[in-house]
Amino acid sequence: MSTIQEYDLLITGGLVVTMNPGLDLIEEGYLLVRNGRIIEIGPRSQLRPAIAAKRVLDAGEKLVMPGLINAHTHAPMALFRGIADDRELMDWLANYIFPAEATAVTPDFVDWGTRLACWEMIRSGTTTFADMYFFEDTMADAAAQAGMRALLSQGIAEGPTPDSATAADGLARAEAFIAKWKGHPLIYPAVGPHSAYACKPSTLLRAKQIADQCAVPLLIHLAESQSENRLIQEQYHTTPVRHLGKLGLLDKNLVAAHCVWIDEEEIEMLYRHDVGIVHCPQSNMKLGSGIAPVPHFLKLGIKLGLGTDSPASNNRLNMVSEISAVAKLHKAAALDPTVVTAQQSIAMATMGAARALGMADEIGSLEVGKRADIVVVTLDEPNALPLYDIYSHMAYALESSNIETVIIDGRVVMENQVMMTLDTEAIRVQARQIKTKILGSLSVPHKGH
Ligand SMILES: [Zn+2]
């Protein structure tokens, strides 16, 4: 058997954090990658001497971990980062974000916003993101060119959105988007009705029908704020979760972002129907929305992922920072440092997110047969010395600046912090130019420059 260039990539040495079901750690490990998948993983002592690979990465003294998953965001909104802050969700949406989107969001905006977001996400160790936005085709093209894995849903709402005059137009776009992208190795299409307050029941039902027919996930915002719950109470005399329950939307293909304002019975309902939840702690904090009952979700074993939400409500797309936040927020809220451990926080950004998004067979851990989405992190920097417990390090000590190399689908997309798939200078120029254009066309108050 020939061994010359039999493998695409060999990573040797380093501490491998697998996040597999046994949470195995491999002290001095190796991984072999072929055709975008992990073919072998184990201790380096078991690596056969005759192995040859097109690329060899030495990860000695480094951390090798699964790529992080940002399970809820709106990536192109990176171009709205800092446009309006310190406001309540409904005020922020109705008076700032929706008007800004109506004027500014074009295919060009989505293209450059996605590139900017992919740069920030790859730079901070994210290899997959789940998204809901507009001009989804443009977004898919930009994400695929950046080499990122993405679960992308066409955003749907009543009334005009940046790409659809009506909800029916948005639903038609969603169908066409799924037909075009289903089966792509990096882009996983989905349907994204914005929320129960932005979509009528008939729109939600049609979105669900499309998701079922095409066997793709349905992404939605759910019970994010008290104002959302008040709106649903006024319109439908129930809560957002019960409203979706009555419509028959609760099932294993539903990915519900936030779930902050839900009671115990509703948590049980979501668990029973195998709904995936995405917790966005920093966005919930910044918008003053509240604190989701995450310890309760964890106790039940709900499929639970972690997300940044949009870069306009966070204002980062940095999962290293999000892991650190979730590991601490719930301890303070519960006055109990034993809730939401370091390991559980990391699981939310890896296997938990993969489960919530219906992608657990493909990503979320370093295991044979899974996609080779791998992050190599230096442990040489002062904030990483000394090392006692790797999970403690990952949740409480590491920074995104420690991330050196990122591999997605077996392809090196960032090497030694140099972006391989994105023209970062062009993105810088465009981000500044688009900001100037947005300010010229908006009455949105802004501070500084
Ligand atoms: Zn969101």
PDB file of N, CA and C and ligand atoms in Angstrom, residues 72-74 132 194 221 224 257-258 280 283 309-310 313, ligand 1:
ATOM      1  N   HIS A  72     -25.918  31.036  17.249  1.00  0.00           N
ATOM      2  CA  HIS A  72     -26.944  32.026  16.880  1.00  0.00           C
ATOM      3  C   HIS A  72     -26.296  33.387  16.642  1.00  0.00           C
ATOM      4  N   THR A  73     -26.369  33.830  15.395  1.00  0.00           N
ATOM      5  CA  THR A  73     -25.908  35.192  15.111  1.00  0.00           C
ATOM      6  C   THR A  73     -26.574  35.719  13.847  1.00  0.00           C
ATOM      7  N   HIS A  74     -26.239  36.956  13.524  1.00  0.00           N
ATOM      8  CA  HIS A  74     -26.686  37.606  12.290  1.00  0.00           C
ATOM      9  C   HIS A  74     -25.430  38.295  11.781  1.00  0.00           C
ATOM     10  N   MET A 132     -29.305  33.865  10.776  1.00  0.00           N
ATOM     11  CA  MET A 132     -30.603  34.219  10.204  1.00  0.00           C
ATOM     12  C   MET A 132     -30.464  35.650   9.701  1.00  0.00           C
ATOM     13  N   HIS A 194     -38.451  35.061  11.901  1.00  0.00           N
ATOM     14  CA  HIS A 194     -37.753  35.831  12.941  1.00  0.00           C
ATOM     15  C   HIS A 194     -38.205  35.499  14.354  1.00  0.00           C
ATOM     16  N   HIS A 221     -36.267  33.206  17.089  1.00  0.00           N
ATOM     17  CA  HIS A 221     -36.037  33.832  18.396  1.00  0.00           C
ATOM     18  C   HIS A 221     -37.237  33.489  19.270  1.00  0.00           C
ATOM     19  N   GLU A 224     -37.351  36.021  24.289  1.00  0.00           N
ATOM     20  CA  GLU A 224     -36.071  36.697  24.541  1.00  0.00           C
ATOM     21  C   GLU A 224     -36.174  37.744  25.634  1.00  0.00           C
ATOM     22  N   ALA A 257     -33.573  30.415  19.816  1.00  0.00           N
ATOM     23  CA  ALA A 257     -32.567  31.269  20.456  1.00  0.00           C
ATOM     24  C   ALA A 257     -33.180  31.980  21.662  1.00  0.00           C
ATOM     25  N   HIS A 258     -32.418  32.060  22.723  1.00  0.00           N
ATOM     26  CA  HIS A 258     -32.684  32.826  23.954  1.00  0.00           C
ATOM     27  C   HIS A 258     -33.450  32.036  25.035  1.00  0.00           C
ATOM     28  N   CYS A 280     -27.641  32.996  24.592  1.00  0.00           N
ATOM     29  CA  CYS A 280     -26.792  34.109  24.144  1.00  0.00           C
ATOM     30  C   CYS A 280     -26.554  35.053  25.326  1.00  0.00           C
ATOM     31  N   SER A 283     -25.427  38.970  24.787  1.00  0.00           N
ATOM     32  CA  SER A 283     -26.449  39.785  24.135  1.00  0.00           C
ATOM     33  C   SER A 283     -27.608  40.025  25.109  1.00  0.00           C
ATOM     34  N   ASP A 309     -25.267  36.026  19.327  1.00  0.00           N
ATOM     35  CA  ASP A 309     -26.253  36.891  18.698  1.00  0.00           C
ATOM     36  C   ASP A 309     -25.500  37.923  17.856  1.00  0.00           C
ATOM     37  N   SER A 310     -26.192  38.948  17.380  1.00  0.00           N
ATOM     38  CA  SER A 310     -25.551  39.782  16.363  1.00  0.00           C
ATOM     39  C   SER A 310     -24.437  40.634  16.947  1.00  0.00           C
ATOM     40  N   SER A 313     -25.515  43.580  18.951  1.00  0.00           N
ATOM     41  CA  SER A 313     -26.080  43.458  20.302  1.00  0.00           C
ATOM     42  C   SER A 313     -25.123  42.762  21.251  1.00  0.00           C
TER      43      SER A 313
HETATM   44 ZN    ZN B   1     -30.808  36.995  17.119  1.00  0.00          ZN
END
